[in-house]
Amino acid sequence: MKKVAFKTLGCRLNQFETDSLVTQFHNAGYEVVEFGKKADVSIINTCTVTNSSDQKSRNYINQASGLSPDGITVVSGCMANHKKEILEKQENITYVVENEQKNDIFNLVDSHFKGELVHPGNLKADVFGFETVEKSLHTRTSIKIQDGCDNFCSFCIIPRVRGRAISRPAADIVDNVKRVIDNGFKEIVLTGVNISRYEYEGLSFKNIVEKIVEVEGDFRVRISSIEPDNFTPDFPDLFHHPKLNPHLHLCLQSGSDNILMKMRRMYSVNSFMGIVESFRKVHPDFNFTTDIIVGFPGETEEDFQQTLNIASRAKFSHIHTFRYSLRNGTRAARMENQIPGKVKTERSEKLRILSEQLEKEYFNSMLQKSQRVLIENPDKNGSAFGYGEHYIPIQIETAGLAKNEFYQVSLKEIKNNRVIGII
Ligand code: SF4
């Protein structure tokens, strides 16, 4: 039995694609081993969003080929699209497979072991051609509904490595949901590159979510990272549906209109806050988390202060802070007034401290309330961990709880950045 190891970097979309490949190799009789163990095949699904994601990808490539010199190393993901020529020259890499052909990696590897060498460029190009996930490395599973992006924000390399926006046929998505529910998953995460731009035969993002929550079964739906540039006023109503988790990771990026314009973001601070307030009016406990870039070219101290103010006003329960990372080939890379690294570090530290404070405030506001927790890790010490529908990390100090089961808990206190829940 051949051994295969996977390493995934970056976003949920990459995670979905890896989980699908894991299922395919597993069903074909391969043993899926932990990355870092010796393997006949190592597949690294890379990310290239920032310089550090490139560096991490390189490290895992070298680790895999170093550990299994007789094995084959397959590099795919966004760095494969972004740095193809460089990667193809590397001797410790057997195959470089771009995102479009990633769905067909099993065919490439299987042919290799049968002695039929296939050029990656001749693999099937289908960004939606992935098998249904049966075996995942996680409790919740992702469903890919969209790929690519037409927004071309000035700092972002993704449209160049994931291509133009494309939406998956609605019937395929609903069928995929039915199959993963049949496979026992209890939470699905809708993912893509710019999912609020979903559009298929007149169906909008709201419409496809409505179709998904209509699927029978005891499961719930989480929406992954979403851009605030295609919301409709009736969107908050959708979240009255019991299957839809009242949490959105809504990407702000900056709290300054001056910087949002330079980023070519398609909303203003006011329209962003309008979305947040429209949700909170209908769902007072609604949980927003976000991404913010600090140190974007030209960002003044005043711009940054506006970002801190808006983050406080929006009451995010968590802020993913990114120090601006210059990506060659993007508009922002050619901008003047690049911010010194020291200033980026100071600003990201301030934002991290604010994020911790806001997280505590949100968790405190949810104490004495009830959450439905999906157990991810029951441990041997008689406690279990999982997330509630509001995406709150909850520790339950009760023995014998089962993995991948729902439990209704009451939130009691906060301990070590986790909320303690009791049944
Ligand atoms: S919306 Fe902007 S940041 Fe998001 S993927 Fe598209 S170009 Fe990148």
XYZ file of C-alpha atoms and ligand atoms in Angstrom:
431
model
C 0.000 0.000 0.000
C 1.521 3.305 -1.080
C 1.752 6.122 1.468
C 0.610 9.653 0.654
C 1.091 12.778 2.782
C -0.638 16.131 2.338
C 0.255 19.635 3.466
C -2.223 22.465 2.943
C -1.484 26.154 3.325
C -3.802 29.148 3.120
C -7.558 29.326 2.809
C -10.567 27.050 3.229
C -10.731 26.658 -0.541
C -7.337 24.951 -0.493
C -8.559 22.868 2.456
C -11.631 21.708 0.537
C -9.479 20.710 -2.452
C -7.035 18.773 -0.271
C -9.858 16.981 1.588
C -11.249 15.899 -1.758
C -7.848 14.543 -2.874
C -7.448 12.796 0.513
C -10.761 11.023 -0.131
C -9.706 10.010 -3.658
C -6.308 8.584 -2.615
C -7.858 6.842 0.409
C -10.567 5.223 -1.747
C -7.912 4.084 -4.211
C -6.114 2.169 -1.451
C -3.387 4.638 -0.507
C -2.511 5.023 3.166
C -2.873 8.663 4.168
C -0.018 9.416 6.577
C 0.695 12.530 8.612
C 2.821 15.132 6.861
C 6.347 14.819 8.236
C 6.264 11.028 7.958
C 8.030 9.157 5.134
C 5.754 8.806 2.097
C 5.787 7.594 -1.503
C 3.955 10.777 -2.507
C 3.973 14.190 -0.833
C 1.436 16.746 -2.047
C 1.897 20.367 -0.955
C -1.117 22.570 -1.670
C 0.569 25.969 -1.484
C -0.497 29.567 -0.798
C 1.074 32.730 -2.215
C -0.998 35.517 -0.637
C 2.002 36.953 1.235
C 5.803 36.632 1.133
C 5.656 34.550 4.297
C 3.167 32.086 2.751
C 5.659 31.620 -0.110
C 8.424 30.996 2.420
C 6.315 28.500 4.387
C 5.416 26.689 1.153
C 9.112 26.423 0.229
C 9.937 25.047 3.684
C 7.336 22.278 3.431
C 8.480 21.387 -0.107
C 12.073 21.017 1.122
C 10.898 19.080 4.200
C 8.902 16.611 2.107
C 11.591 15.973 -0.487
C 14.286 15.782 2.203
C 12.311 13.212 4.208
C 11.321 11.046 1.233
C 14.081 11.390 -1.382
C 12.839 8.270 -3.201
C 9.264 9.504 -3.179
C 7.614 11.983 -5.522
C 6.841 15.568 -4.526
C 3.847 17.281 -6.119
C 3.473 21.041 -5.678
C 0.093 22.623 -6.394
C -1.943 25.588 -5.184
C -1.512 29.313 -5.773
C 2.293 29.371 -5.579
C 2.346 26.784 -8.387
C 0.508 29.340 -10.552
C 2.478 32.332 -9.275
C 6.029 30.892 -9.378
C 5.622 28.036 -11.902
C 8.851 28.546 -13.864
C 10.975 28.810 -10.714
C 9.381 25.733 -9.108
C 9.707 23.657 -12.292
C 13.477 24.227 -12.213
C 13.759 22.853 -8.666
C 15.197 19.319 -8.691
C 13.472 18.278 -5.466
C 10.037 18.806 -7.095
C 8.658 16.064 -9.356
C 5.536 17.797 -10.625
C 4.158 21.361 -10.527
C 0.368 21.346 -11.003
C -1.530 24.620 -11.416
C -4.882 25.257 -9.711
C -6.931 24.496 -12.849
C -5.491 20.954 -13.060
C -5.329 20.291 -9.300
C -8.543 18.188 -9.401
C -6.690 15.600 -11.549
C -3.583 15.065 -9.380
C -4.633 11.496 -8.527
C -4.535 10.573 -12.215
C -1.037 12.105 -12.517
C 0.350 10.185 -9.520
C -1.320 6.903 -10.430
C 0.017 7.124 -13.994
C 3.475 7.887 -12.610
C 3.497 4.646 -10.569
C 2.265 2.736 -13.627
C 5.240 4.176 -15.557
C 3.009 6.327 -17.808
C 4.465 9.823 -17.425
C 1.805 12.511 -17.928
C 2.640 16.219 -18.295
C 0.683 18.239 -15.695
C -0.453 20.600 -18.429
C -2.348 17.733 -20.035
C -4.388 16.958 -16.948
C -8.114 17.708 -16.873
C -8.656 21.448 -16.246
C -11.757 21.757 -14.069
C -11.810 24.012 -10.985
C -14.971 22.229 -9.808
C -13.948 18.674 -10.770
C -13.285 17.540 -7.183
C -14.636 14.332 -5.604
C -17.120 14.532 -2.716
C -15.326 14.615 0.599
C -15.790 11.435 2.631
C -12.600 11.425 4.626
C -11.474 14.771 6.057
C -8.804 15.841 8.488
C -11.483 18.030 10.140
C -14.926 17.778 11.795
C -16.580 20.325 9.556
C -16.175 20.115 5.800
C -16.100 22.805 3.139
C -18.197 22.994 -0.003
C -16.678 24.890 -2.927
C -19.337 27.039 -4.612
C -17.201 29.532 -6.523
C -13.642 30.223 -7.731
C -11.604 33.188 -9.045
C -12.226 36.921 -8.672
C -12.819 39.955 -10.901
C -12.240 42.606 -8.238
C -8.467 43.111 -8.613
C -7.933 44.843 -5.293
C -4.624 46.644 -5.666
C -2.756 44.523 -3.061
C -4.073 41.135 -4.109
C -2.397 38.466 -6.217
C -5.364 36.039 -6.116
C -7.062 36.982 -9.404
C -3.734 36.243 -11.113
C -3.415 32.762 -9.556
C -7.069 31.722 -9.248
C -8.323 33.330 -12.478
C -11.576 35.147 -13.230
C -14.713 34.657 -11.145
C -16.681 31.513 -11.971
C -19.686 30.017 -10.136
C -20.368 26.309 -9.733
C -23.669 24.931 -11.091
C -26.329 25.099 -8.375
C -27.475 21.495 -8.857
C -23.894 20.220 -8.349
C -23.600 22.215 -5.128
C -26.888 20.919 -3.693
C -25.971 17.357 -4.695
C -22.539 17.787 -3.076
C -24.221 18.991 0.141
C -26.557 15.967 0.188
C -23.633 13.589 -0.253
C -21.448 15.045 2.510
C -24.435 15.011 4.877
C -24.932 11.366 3.940
C -21.228 10.881 4.740
C -21.936 12.027 8.290
C -20.738 15.641 8.311
C -22.763 17.921 10.599
C -21.341 21.309 9.622
C -20.521 22.548 6.135
C -18.598 25.721 5.293
C -19.408 27.467 2.020
C -16.168 28.541 0.389
C -14.701 30.133 -2.710
C -12.560 33.151 -3.523
C -15.306 35.816 -3.650
C -18.500 33.967 -2.735
C -20.785 37.013 -2.379
C -20.348 37.347 -6.140
C -21.885 33.918 -6.736
C -24.098 34.070 -9.816
C -25.359 31.050 -11.743
C -28.273 31.142 -14.219
C -29.842 34.064 -12.371
C -29.286 32.561 -8.930
C -27.522 34.902 -6.481
C -25.467 34.034 -3.399
C -28.566 34.461 -1.228
C -30.509 32.092 -3.514
C -27.902 29.333 -3.408
C -27.703 29.578 0.406
C -31.516 29.266 0.537
C -31.312 26.087 -1.600
C -28.584 24.608 0.642
C -30.422 25.140 3.940
C -33.470 23.431 2.396
C -31.538 20.160 2.164
C -32.899 17.668 4.706
C -30.791 16.578 7.663
C -29.517 17.690 11.073
C -26.627 19.887 9.944
C -25.675 23.535 9.934
C -24.091 25.910 7.456
C -21.241 28.313 8.065
C -20.255 30.977 5.537
C -16.489 31.382 5.234
C -14.652 34.600 4.443
C -16.882 37.016 2.471
C -16.351 40.387 0.755
C -18.736 43.201 1.748
C -19.331 44.374 -1.810
C -22.425 42.519 -2.947
C -24.813 42.495 0.017
C -28.518 43.065 -0.453
C -30.683 44.701 2.269
C -32.645 41.460 2.783
C -29.519 39.419 3.460
C -29.801 39.557 7.288
C -33.242 37.890 7.059
C -31.601 34.774 5.658
C -30.020 34.212 9.075
C -33.372 33.546 10.697
C -32.996 30.035 9.272
C -31.962 27.677 12.122
C -29.396 25.913 9.896
C -27.440 29.102 9.145
C -24.808 30.050 11.724
C -25.058 33.703 12.878
C -21.406 34.503 12.118
C -19.651 36.160 9.176
C -15.964 36.737 8.480
C -16.512 40.061 6.718
C -13.266 41.477 5.310
C -12.808 45.177 6.176
C -9.080 45.501 5.335
C -8.978 49.184 6.417
C -11.156 51.617 8.389
C -10.012 54.589 6.308
C -11.849 55.569 3.099
C -8.595 57.080 1.829
C -6.894 53.659 2.068
C -9.940 51.689 0.841
C -9.804 53.772 -2.340
C -6.111 53.057 -2.803
C -6.841 49.353 -2.228
C -9.583 49.584 -4.909
C -12.052 48.079 -2.470
C -15.658 48.335 -3.642
C -17.220 49.797 -0.504
C -16.794 52.677 1.917
C -16.442 52.623 5.689
C -20.056 53.824 5.942
C -21.460 51.124 3.663
C -19.455 48.499 5.588
C -20.825 49.717 8.916
C -24.272 49.844 7.320
C -24.064 46.095 6.725
C -22.876 45.398 10.284
C -25.637 47.548 11.808
C -28.343 46.055 9.561
C -27.422 42.595 10.881
C -27.203 43.675 14.521
C -30.637 45.316 14.286
C -32.166 41.913 13.431
C -29.650 39.658 15.255
C -28.185 41.575 18.276
C -25.650 38.804 19.105
C -24.509 38.350 15.511
C -20.753 37.607 15.422
C -18.465 39.404 12.977
C -14.797 38.586 12.561
C -12.598 40.260 9.962
C -9.298 40.698 8.080
C -7.369 43.977 8.320
C -4.170 44.952 6.508
C -1.856 47.358 8.353
C 0.913 49.338 6.701
C -0.670 49.640 3.251
C 1.336 52.126 1.118
C 0.490 55.684 2.147
C -1.273 54.670 5.388
C -0.897 57.616 7.785
C -1.146 57.476 11.568
C -4.555 59.118 11.167
C -5.711 56.403 8.709
C -4.616 53.746 11.164
C -6.427 55.470 14.023
C -9.601 55.391 11.924
C -9.099 51.635 11.493
C -8.846 51.161 15.269
C -12.015 53.252 15.770
C -14.053 51.364 13.182
C -12.886 47.995 14.546
C -14.127 49.058 17.982
C -17.438 50.335 16.566
C -17.995 47.094 14.630
C -17.281 45.061 17.798
C -15.448 42.334 15.864
C -14.867 39.280 18.059
C -11.626 38.579 16.219
C -9.373 40.484 13.826
C -6.935 38.625 11.556
C -4.167 41.201 11.196
C -1.964 41.164 8.117
C 1.108 43.357 7.717
C 0.985 44.636 4.123
C 3.109 42.309 1.975
C 4.364 43.644 -1.354
C 3.370 41.242 -4.149
C 5.085 41.819 -7.481
C 2.591 42.148 -10.284
C 0.027 43.981 -8.128
C -0.834 47.673 -8.494
C 0.089 48.416 -4.859
C 3.626 47.087 -5.415
C 4.273 50.083 -7.661
C 2.851 52.613 -5.199
C 5.013 55.212 -3.424
C 5.078 55.696 0.366
C 5.740 52.065 1.215
C 5.536 51.814 5.023
C 8.656 50.795 7.023
C 8.562 47.310 8.615
C 8.959 48.759 12.132
C 5.776 50.827 11.737
C 3.874 47.795 10.373
C 4.942 45.784 13.425
C 3.850 48.524 15.847
C 0.466 48.866 14.163
C -0.191 45.129 13.955
C 0.677 44.830 17.658
C -1.835 47.577 18.564
C -4.510 45.879 16.462
C -3.760 42.488 18.032
C -4.232 43.961 21.506
C -7.516 45.560 20.452
C -8.648 42.251 18.941
C -8.035 40.435 22.241
C -9.974 43.082 24.138
C -12.919 42.936 21.698
C -12.904 39.123 21.826
C -13.216 39.223 25.611
C -16.048 41.778 25.372
C -17.957 39.624 22.889
C -17.482 36.422 24.902
C -18.599 38.266 28.060
C -21.720 39.502 26.261
C -22.604 35.867 25.462
C -22.232 34.472 29.019
C -25.393 32.933 30.532
C -26.682 32.402 26.974
C -27.101 29.058 25.216
C -25.064 27.576 22.365
C -25.351 24.403 20.277
C -21.817 22.997 20.230
C -20.472 20.566 17.612
C -17.839 18.483 19.407
C -14.470 18.376 17.644
C -12.143 16.967 20.295
C -13.414 14.988 23.272
C -10.263 14.506 25.399
C -9.277 11.820 27.914
C -9.544 14.186 30.904
C -13.339 14.190 30.799
C -13.793 17.391 28.775
C -14.525 18.249 25.154
C -14.014 21.173 22.758
C -16.095 22.536 19.925
C -17.648 25.671 18.444
C -21.117 27.081 19.023
C -23.239 28.436 16.173
C -21.903 31.968 16.881
C -18.368 30.617 16.245
C -17.400 30.796 19.913
C -14.701 28.301 21.016
C -16.298 26.362 23.901
C -14.811 23.931 26.408
C -17.311 21.563 28.061
C -16.111 19.928 31.249
C -18.301 16.840 30.883
C -16.971 13.325 30.222
C -18.228 10.950 27.556
C -19.270 13.451 24.890
C -19.035 12.111 21.367
C -17.036 13.644 18.494
C -19.149 15.139 15.700
C -22.288 15.317 17.885
C -24.254 18.436 18.882
C -24.785 19.349 22.555
C -26.814 22.262 23.919
C -24.787 24.128 26.529
C -25.113 27.194 28.715
C -22.113 29.558 28.708
C -20.744 30.058 32.228
C -17.350 31.755 32.297
C -14.188 32.522 30.324
C -10.987 30.568 31.022
C -7.794 30.749 28.922
C -9.558 32.520 26.004
C -12.151 29.785 25.842
C -15.673 29.957 27.063
C -16.652 27.235 29.530
C -19.998 25.674 28.766
C -22.100 23.345 30.900
C -24.767 20.912 29.681
S -11.962 40.564 -3.517
Fe -9.986 41.549 -3.605
S -8.882 40.669 -1.876
Fe -10.583 39.313 -2.293
S -9.766 37.769 -3.693
Fe -10.686 39.390 -4.924
S -9.006 40.750 -5.456
Fe -8.346 39.501 -3.720
